[in-house]
Amino acid sequence: MESEENSASGERGQNSISKWQNNKSLYQVLGAIAYGELKAYEGAKELADLTVDRDASATYKKFAAQELRHHKGFVKRLAALGADPERAMKPFVDSLNQYHAKEGGNEIQNAVWSFLGEGIASDLLRWLKEVVDTDTADFIDTVLKDESQHEKYAEEKLRQLIDRSLISKLRAAIAAREMLFRMTSAGGVKSASFLAFLRLGQAHKLVAYLSTGYLKRLNNLGLTIYGNTAKKISSLKAA
């Protein structure tokens, strides 16, 4: 009886995996996220090396180790689903490298990009958890626990900067708009990579998670009221 139950359990697990094998959209999405986690690891590691404050450096080292675990975990999931991880990540190398190469602005801009970047990553993972196989969803749960720490830390750093003055909040609102522009210019909302996210399933939830999450974070920081002014200034800078 026990051997029959184990056999049935094994068959269910195999069926769960086989359902997702050769799913090109899933491979693309996991490839994008896996490479994104690698870039997050590199970014946290660089901050740990450059930060003078010992406590902050230790925190970034911890985050870097977690991001590397995330990267390796998504690579492992790709392999388990029958994909070639390197091939799955390759289409996103240039766009993500381009996006991260544009970091390094002023202190407020960097803090805004860090906070919103963590938030967007978490929103993507919450959506992804709902449209993937059980094993990948279980792994995503562990990633989200880490990401919540990262986002909280990034928010604290940003609040320390923008609570100084109204001008600081306006600069943060401008940085938030610029981040959206650079994200779309690096990847492109009409690109094949983004369309893979939409094709994977529940596209309406994906859009809802991203849009409401972005606005909610700005509102919680008290930056929403600066939106129109930031838009005008951004337009003047682009002209």
JSON list of C-alpha atoms in Angstrom, two decimals, residues 25-171:
[
{"chain": "A", "resi": 25, "resn": "SER", "atom": "CA", "xyz": [6.83, 31.91, -21.89]},
{"chain": "A", "resi": 26, "resn": "LEU", "atom": "CA", "xyz": [7.61, 30.35, -18.51]},
{"chain": "A", "resi": 27, "resn": "TYR", "atom": "CA", "xyz": [11.22, 29.78, -19.51]},
{"chain": "A", "resi": 28, "resn": "GLN", "atom": "CA", "xyz": [11.51, 33.41, -20.61]},
{"chain": "A", "resi": 29, "resn": "VAL", "atom": "CA", "xyz": [9.98, 34.79, -17.42]},
{"chain": "A", "resi": 30, "resn": "LEU", "atom": "CA", "xyz": [12.10, 32.61, -15.14]},
{"chain": "A", "resi": 31, "resn": "GLY", "atom": "CA", "xyz": [15.15, 33.49, -17.23]},
{"chain": "A", "resi": 32, "resn": "ALA", "atom": "CA", "xyz": [14.48, 37.20, -16.81]},
{"chain": "A", "resi": 33, "resn": "ILE", "atom": "CA", "xyz": [14.00, 36.86, -13.07]},
{"chain": "A", "resi": 34, "resn": "ALA", "atom": "CA", "xyz": [17.04, 34.62, -12.65]},
{"chain": "A", "resi": 35, "resn": "TYR", "atom": "CA", "xyz": [19.29, 37.14, -14.40]},
{"chain": "A", "resi": 36, "resn": "GLY", "atom": "CA", "xyz": [17.65, 39.99, -12.49]},
{"chain": "A", "resi": 37, "resn": "GLU", "atom": "CA", "xyz": [18.56, 38.24, -9.24]},
{"chain": "A", "resi": 38, "resn": "LEU", "atom": "CA", "xyz": [22.14, 37.93, -10.45]},
{"chain": "A", "resi": 39, "resn": "LYS", "atom": "CA", "xyz": [22.28, 41.68, -11.10]},
{"chain": "A", "resi": 40, "resn": "ALA", "atom": "CA", "xyz": [20.75, 42.28, -7.66]},
{"chain": "A", "resi": 41, "resn": "TYR", "atom": "CA", "xyz": [23.51, 40.15, -6.14]},
{"chain": "A", "resi": 42, "resn": "GLU", "atom": "CA", "xyz": [26.19, 42.12, -7.97]},
{"chain": "A", "resi": 43, "resn": "GLY", "atom": "CA", "xyz": [24.63, 45.41, -6.86]},
{"chain": "A", "resi": 44, "resn": "ALA", "atom": "CA", "xyz": [24.37, 44.41, -3.19]},
{"chain": "A", "resi": 45, "resn": "LYS", "atom": "CA", "xyz": [27.91, 43.04, -3.22]},
{"chain": "A", "resi": 46, "resn": "GLU", "atom": "CA", "xyz": [29.23, 46.30, -4.66]},
{"chain": "A", "resi": 47, "resn": "LEU", "atom": "CA", "xyz": [27.41, 48.32, -2.00]},
{"chain": "A", "resi": 48, "resn": "ALA", "atom": "CA", "xyz": [28.83, 46.07, 0.71]},
{"chain": "A", "resi": 49, "resn": "ASP", "atom": "CA", "xyz": [32.34, 46.70, -0.61]},
{"chain": "A", "resi": 50, "resn": "LEU", "atom": "CA", "xyz": [31.90, 50.47, -1.01]},
{"chain": "A", "resi": 51, "resn": "THR", "atom": "CA", "xyz": [29.92, 51.29, 2.14]},
{"chain": "A", "resi": 52, "resn": "VAL", "atom": "CA", "xyz": [32.06, 52.69, 4.94]},
{"chain": "A", "resi": 53, "resn": "ASP", "atom": "CA", "xyz": [29.52, 52.08, 7.69]},
{"chain": "A", "resi": 54, "resn": "ARG", "atom": "CA", "xyz": [30.16, 48.61, 9.12]},
{"chain": "A", "resi": 55, "resn": "ASP", "atom": "CA", "xyz": [26.55, 47.85, 9.98]},
{"chain": "A", "resi": 56, "resn": "ALA", "atom": "CA", "xyz": [25.34, 48.88, 6.54]},
{"chain": "A", "resi": 57, "resn": "SER", "atom": "CA", "xyz": [28.11, 46.87, 4.90]},
{"chain": "A", "resi": 58, "resn": "ALA", "atom": "CA", "xyz": [27.13, 43.79, 6.91]},
{"chain": "A", "resi": 59, "resn": "THR", "atom": "CA", "xyz": [23.50, 44.25, 5.88]},
{"chain": "A", "resi": 60, "resn": "TYR", "atom": "CA", "xyz": [24.40, 44.49, 2.19]},
{"chain": "A", "resi": 61, "resn": "LYS", "atom": "CA", "xyz": [26.60, 41.39, 2.50]},
{"chain": "A", "resi": 62, "resn": "LYS", "atom": "CA", "xyz": [23.63, 39.52, 3.94]},
{"chain": "A", "resi": 63, "resn": "PHE", "atom": "CA", "xyz": [21.39, 40.77, 1.13]},
{"chain": "A", "resi": 64, "resn": "ALA", "atom": "CA", "xyz": [23.99, 39.80, -1.48]},
{"chain": "A", "resi": 65, "resn": "ALA", "atom": "CA", "xyz": [24.10, 36.24, -0.15]},
{"chain": "A", "resi": 66, "resn": "GLN", "atom": "CA", "xyz": [20.31, 36.08, -0.29]},
{"chain": "A", "resi": 67, "resn": "GLU", "atom": "CA", "xyz": [20.17, 37.43, -3.86]},
{"chain": "A", "resi": 68, "resn": "LEU", "atom": "CA", "xyz": [22.73, 34.84, -4.94]},
{"chain": "A", "resi": 69, "resn": "ARG", "atom": "CA", "xyz": [20.59, 32.13, -3.35]},
{"chain": "A", "resi": 70, "resn": "HIS", "atom": "CA", "xyz": [17.60, 33.44, -5.28]},
{"chain": "A", "resi": 71, "resn": "HIS", "atom": "CA", "xyz": [19.55, 33.41, -8.55]},
{"chain": "A", "resi": 72, "resn": "LYS", "atom": "CA", "xyz": [20.76, 29.85, -8.03]},
{"chain": "A", "resi": 73, "resn": "GLY", "atom": "CA", "xyz": [17.28, 28.76, -7.00]},
{"chain": "A", "resi": 74, "resn": "PHE", "atom": "CA", "xyz": [15.63, 30.09, -10.16]},
{"chain": "A", "resi": 75, "resn": "VAL", "atom": "CA", "xyz": [18.40, 28.54, -12.26]},
{"chain": "A", "resi": 76, "resn": "LYS", "atom": "CA", "xyz": [17.66, 25.23, -10.54]},
{"chain": "A", "resi": 77, "resn": "ARG", "atom": "CA", "xyz": [13.94, 25.58, -11.25]},
{"chain": "A", "resi": 78, "resn": "LEU", "atom": "CA", "xyz": [14.65, 26.24, -14.93]},
{"chain": "A", "resi": 79, "resn": "ALA", "atom": "CA", "xyz": [16.76, 23.10, -15.14]},
{"chain": "A", "resi": 80, "resn": "ALA", "atom": "CA", "xyz": [14.11, 21.05, -13.32]},
{"chain": "A", "resi": 81, "resn": "LEU", "atom": "CA", "xyz": [11.52, 22.20, -15.85]},
{"chain": "A", "resi": 82, "resn": "GLY", "atom": "CA", "xyz": [13.70, 21.10, -18.75]},
{"chain": "A", "resi": 83, "resn": "ALA", "atom": "CA", "xyz": [15.10, 24.47, -19.79]},
{"chain": "A", "resi": 84, "resn": "ASP", "atom": "CA", "xyz": [18.68, 25.51, -20.47]},
{"chain": "A", "resi": 85, "resn": "PRO", "atom": "CA", "xyz": [19.18, 28.25, -17.82]},
{"chain": "A", "resi": 86, "resn": "GLU", "atom": "CA", "xyz": [21.90, 30.10, -19.75]},
{"chain": "A", "resi": 87, "resn": "ARG", "atom": "CA", "xyz": [19.79, 30.15, -22.88]},
{"chain": "A", "resi": 88, "resn": "ALA", "atom": "CA", "xyz": [16.75, 31.31, -20.90]},
{"chain": "A", "resi": 89, "resn": "MET", "atom": "CA", "xyz": [18.67, 34.22, -19.36]},
{"chain": "A", "resi": 90, "resn": "LYS", "atom": "CA", "xyz": [20.51, 35.31, -22.49]},
{"chain": "A", "resi": 91, "resn": "PRO", "atom": "CA", "xyz": [17.73, 37.47, -24.06]},
{"chain": "A", "resi": 92, "resn": "PHE", "atom": "CA", "xyz": [17.67, 39.66, -20.94]},
{"chain": "A", "resi": 93, "resn": "VAL", "atom": "CA", "xyz": [21.38, 40.23, -20.47]},
{"chain": "A", "resi": 94, "resn": "ASP", "atom": "CA", "xyz": [21.67, 43.36, -22.62]},
{"chain": "A", "resi": 95, "resn": "SER", "atom": "CA", "xyz": [18.49, 45.08, -21.40]},
{"chain": "A", "resi": 96, "resn": "LEU", "atom": "CA", "xyz": [19.15, 44.42, -17.70]},
{"chain": "A", "resi": 97, "resn": "ASN", "atom": "CA", "xyz": [22.80, 45.39, -18.04]},
{"chain": "A", "resi": 98, "resn": "GLN", "atom": "CA", "xyz": [21.69, 48.58, -19.78]},
{"chain": "A", "resi": 99, "resn": "TYR", "atom": "CA", "xyz": [19.20, 49.38, -17.04]},
{"chain": "A", "resi": 100, "resn": "HIS", "atom": "CA", "xyz": [21.61, 48.77, -14.17]},
{"chain": "A", "resi": 101, "resn": "ALA", "atom": "CA", "xyz": [24.38, 50.67, -15.95]},
{"chain": "A", "resi": 102, "resn": "LYS", "atom": "CA", "xyz": [22.23, 53.80, -15.65]},
{"chain": "A", "resi": 103, "resn": "GLU", "atom": "CA", "xyz": [22.36, 53.67, -11.87]},
{"chain": "A", "resi": 104, "resn": "GLY", "atom": "CA", "xyz": [24.76, 55.93, -10.03]},
{"chain": "A", "resi": 105, "resn": "GLY", "atom": "CA", "xyz": [22.88, 59.22, -9.96]},
{"chain": "A", "resi": 106, "resn": "ASN", "atom": "CA", "xyz": [22.44, 61.46, -6.95]},
{"chain": "A", "resi": 107, "resn": "GLU", "atom": "CA", "xyz": [21.76, 60.09, -3.48]},
{"chain": "A", "resi": 108, "resn": "ILE", "atom": "CA", "xyz": [17.99, 60.54, -3.62]},
{"chain": "A", "resi": 109, "resn": "GLN", "atom": "CA", "xyz": [17.69, 59.04, -7.10]},
{"chain": "A", "resi": 110, "resn": "ASN", "atom": "CA", "xyz": [19.66, 55.96, -6.05]},
{"chain": "A", "resi": 111, "resn": "ALA", "atom": "CA", "xyz": [17.50, 55.53, -2.95]},
{"chain": "A", "resi": 112, "resn": "VAL", "atom": "CA", "xyz": [14.28, 55.84, -4.96]},
{"chain": "A", "resi": 113, "resn": "TRP", "atom": "CA", "xyz": [15.43, 53.34, -7.56]},
{"chain": "A", "resi": 114, "resn": "SER", "atom": "CA", "xyz": [16.51, 50.91, -4.86]},
{"chain": "A", "resi": 115, "resn": "PHE", "atom": "CA", "xyz": [13.20, 51.10, -2.99]},
{"chain": "A", "resi": 116, "resn": "LEU", "atom": "CA", "xyz": [10.93, 50.97, -6.02]},
{"chain": "A", "resi": 117, "resn": "GLY", "atom": "CA", "xyz": [13.11, 48.31, -7.64]},
{"chain": "A", "resi": 118, "resn": "GLU", "atom": "CA", "xyz": [12.69, 46.06, -4.62]},
{"chain": "A", "resi": 119, "resn": "GLY", "atom": "CA", "xyz": [8.96, 46.70, -4.66]},
{"chain": "A", "resi": 120, "resn": "ILE", "atom": "CA", "xyz": [8.53, 45.96, -8.35]},
{"chain": "A", "resi": 121, "resn": "ALA", "atom": "CA", "xyz": [10.52, 42.74, -7.97]},
{"chain": "A", "resi": 122, "resn": "SER", "atom": "CA", "xyz": [8.23, 41.66, -5.12]},
{"chain": "A", "resi": 123, "resn": "ASP", "atom": "CA", "xyz": [5.10, 42.50, -7.11]},
{"chain": "A", "resi": 124, "resn": "LEU", "atom": "CA", "xyz": [6.35, 40.43, -10.05]},
{"chain": "A", "resi": 125, "resn": "LEU", "atom": "CA", "xyz": [7.04, 37.49, -7.77]},
{"chain": "A", "resi": 126, "resn": "ARG", "atom": "CA", "xyz": [3.60, 37.68, -6.14]},
{"chain": "A", "resi": 127, "resn": "TRP", "atom": "CA", "xyz": [2.03, 37.46, -9.57]},
{"chain": "A", "resi": 128, "resn": "LEU", "atom": "CA", "xyz": [4.41, 34.74, -10.73]},
{"chain": "A", "resi": 129, "resn": "LYS", "atom": "CA", "xyz": [3.60, 32.61, -7.70]},
{"chain": "A", "resi": 130, "resn": "GLU", "atom": "CA", "xyz": [0.00, 32.40, -8.93]},
{"chain": "A", "resi": 131, "resn": "VAL", "atom": "CA", "xyz": [0.81, 31.15, -12.43]},
{"chain": "A", "resi": 132, "resn": "VAL", "atom": "CA", "xyz": [3.63, 28.63, -11.97]},
{"chain": "A", "resi": 133, "resn": "ASP", "atom": "CA", "xyz": [4.04, 25.05, -10.78]},
{"chain": "A", "resi": 134, "resn": "THR", "atom": "CA", "xyz": [3.86, 24.20, -7.08]},
{"chain": "A", "resi": 135, "resn": "ASP", "atom": "CA", "xyz": [7.59, 23.69, -6.54]},
{"chain": "A", "resi": 136, "resn": "THR", "atom": "CA", "xyz": [8.47, 27.03, -8.10]},
{"chain": "A", "resi": 137, "resn": "ALA", "atom": "CA", "xyz": [5.70, 28.74, -6.11]},
{"chain": "A", "resi": 138, "resn": "ASP", "atom": "CA", "xyz": [7.08, 27.24, -2.88]},
{"chain": "A", "resi": 139, "resn": "PHE", "atom": "CA", "xyz": [10.54, 28.57, -3.71]},
{"chain": "A", "resi": 140, "resn": "ILE", "atom": "CA", "xyz": [9.10, 32.01, -4.49]},
{"chain": "A", "resi": 141, "resn": "ASP", "atom": "CA", "xyz": [7.64, 32.09, -0.98]},
{"chain": "A", "resi": 142, "resn": "THR", "atom": "CA", "xyz": [11.16, 31.88, 0.46]},
{"chain": "A", "resi": 143, "resn": "VAL", "atom": "CA", "xyz": [12.36, 34.62, -1.89]},
{"chain": "A", "resi": 144, "resn": "LEU", "atom": "CA", "xyz": [9.52, 36.95, -0.91]},
{"chain": "A", "resi": 145, "resn": "LYS", "atom": "CA", "xyz": [10.47, 36.64, 2.76]},
{"chain": "A", "resi": 146, "resn": "ASP", "atom": "CA", "xyz": [13.94, 37.94, 1.93]},
{"chain": "A", "resi": 147, "resn": "GLU", "atom": "CA", "xyz": [12.65, 40.62, -0.42]},
{"chain": "A", "resi": 148, "resn": "SER", "atom": "CA", "xyz": [10.37, 42.04, 2.26]},
{"chain": "A", "resi": 149, "resn": "GLN", "atom": "CA", "xyz": [13.48, 42.70, 4.38]},
{"chain": "A", "resi": 150, "resn": "HIS", "atom": "CA", "xyz": [15.25, 44.32, 1.44]},
{"chain": "A", "resi": 151, "resn": "GLU", "atom": "CA", "xyz": [12.31, 46.58, 0.65]},
{"chain": "A", "resi": 152, "resn": "LYS", "atom": "CA", "xyz": [11.88, 47.63, 4.29]},
{"chain": "A", "resi": 153, "resn": "TYR", "atom": "CA", "xyz": [15.56, 48.53, 4.55]},
{"chain": "A", "resi": 154, "resn": "ALA", "atom": "CA", "xyz": [15.46, 50.48, 1.27]},
{"chain": "A", "resi": 155, "resn": "GLU", "atom": "CA", "xyz": [12.36, 52.36, 2.44]},
{"chain": "A", "resi": 156, "resn": "GLU", "atom": "CA", "xyz": [14.04, 53.36, 5.70]},
{"chain": "A", "resi": 157, "resn": "LYS", "atom": "CA", "xyz": [17.07, 54.68, 3.82]},
{"chain": "A", "resi": 158, "resn": "LEU", "atom": "CA", "xyz": [14.84, 56.66, 1.46]},
{"chain": "A", "resi": 159, "resn": "ARG", "atom": "CA", "xyz": [12.71, 58.14, 4.24]},
{"chain": "A", "resi": 160, "resn": "GLN", "atom": "CA", "xyz": [15.84, 59.43, 5.97]},
{"chain": "A", "resi": 161, "resn": "LEU", "atom": "CA", "xyz": [16.60, 61.42, 2.82]},
{"chain": "A", "resi": 162, "resn": "ILE", "atom": "CA", "xyz": [13.20, 62.75, 1.81]},
{"chain": "A", "resi": 163, "resn": "ASP", "atom": "CA", "xyz": [12.06, 63.77, 5.29]},
{"chain": "A", "resi": 164, "resn": "ARG", "atom": "CA", "xyz": [14.66, 66.54, 5.21]},
{"chain": "A", "resi": 165, "resn": "SER", "atom": "CA", "xyz": [12.64, 68.97, 3.11]},
{"chain": "A", "resi": 166, "resn": "LEU", "atom": "CA", "xyz": [9.88, 69.43, 0.53]},
{"chain": "A", "resi": 167, "resn": "ILE", "atom": "CA", "xyz": [12.54, 69.82, -2.15]},
{"chain": "A", "resi": 168, "resn": "SER", "atom": "CA", "xyz": [13.86, 66.36, -1.29]},
{"chain": "A", "resi": 169, "resn": "LYS", "atom": "CA", "xyz": [10.39, 64.90, -1.78]},
{"chain": "A", "resi": 170, "resn": "LEU", "atom": "CA", "xyz": [10.02, 66.64, -5.12]},
{"chain": "A", "resi": 171, "resn": "ARG", "atom": "CA", "xyz": [13.37, 65.26, -6.24]}
]
